[in-house]
Phi, psi and omega in degrees: 000320181266146176267183180301152179112183180254150181228142170273123181247125178254117184249137171238120183221167180303136177276174182297329184255025184298331179290338178270331181207121186295351181267002180279120178217166180238134179247125182229143175240124180225166174253131182227164172235175180296339182275346182284152175241139178253129174269123184247127176247126180243136172284160176303121182077009183278193181206172182204139179222142175222144174235132181244126179239123181294134178273126182287000000 
């Protein structure tokens, strides 16, 4: 999906207390390349979103 270069990745994922409240989430910003792998953990009925912006 990603081409060569580095990307700023903004992640929104289930928070630690998501089973108690569906509005609990964690926001993380990391730098990735096409060779990186992301481990995604989802709660039952949970969700995950990522946005990738190429770094100039």
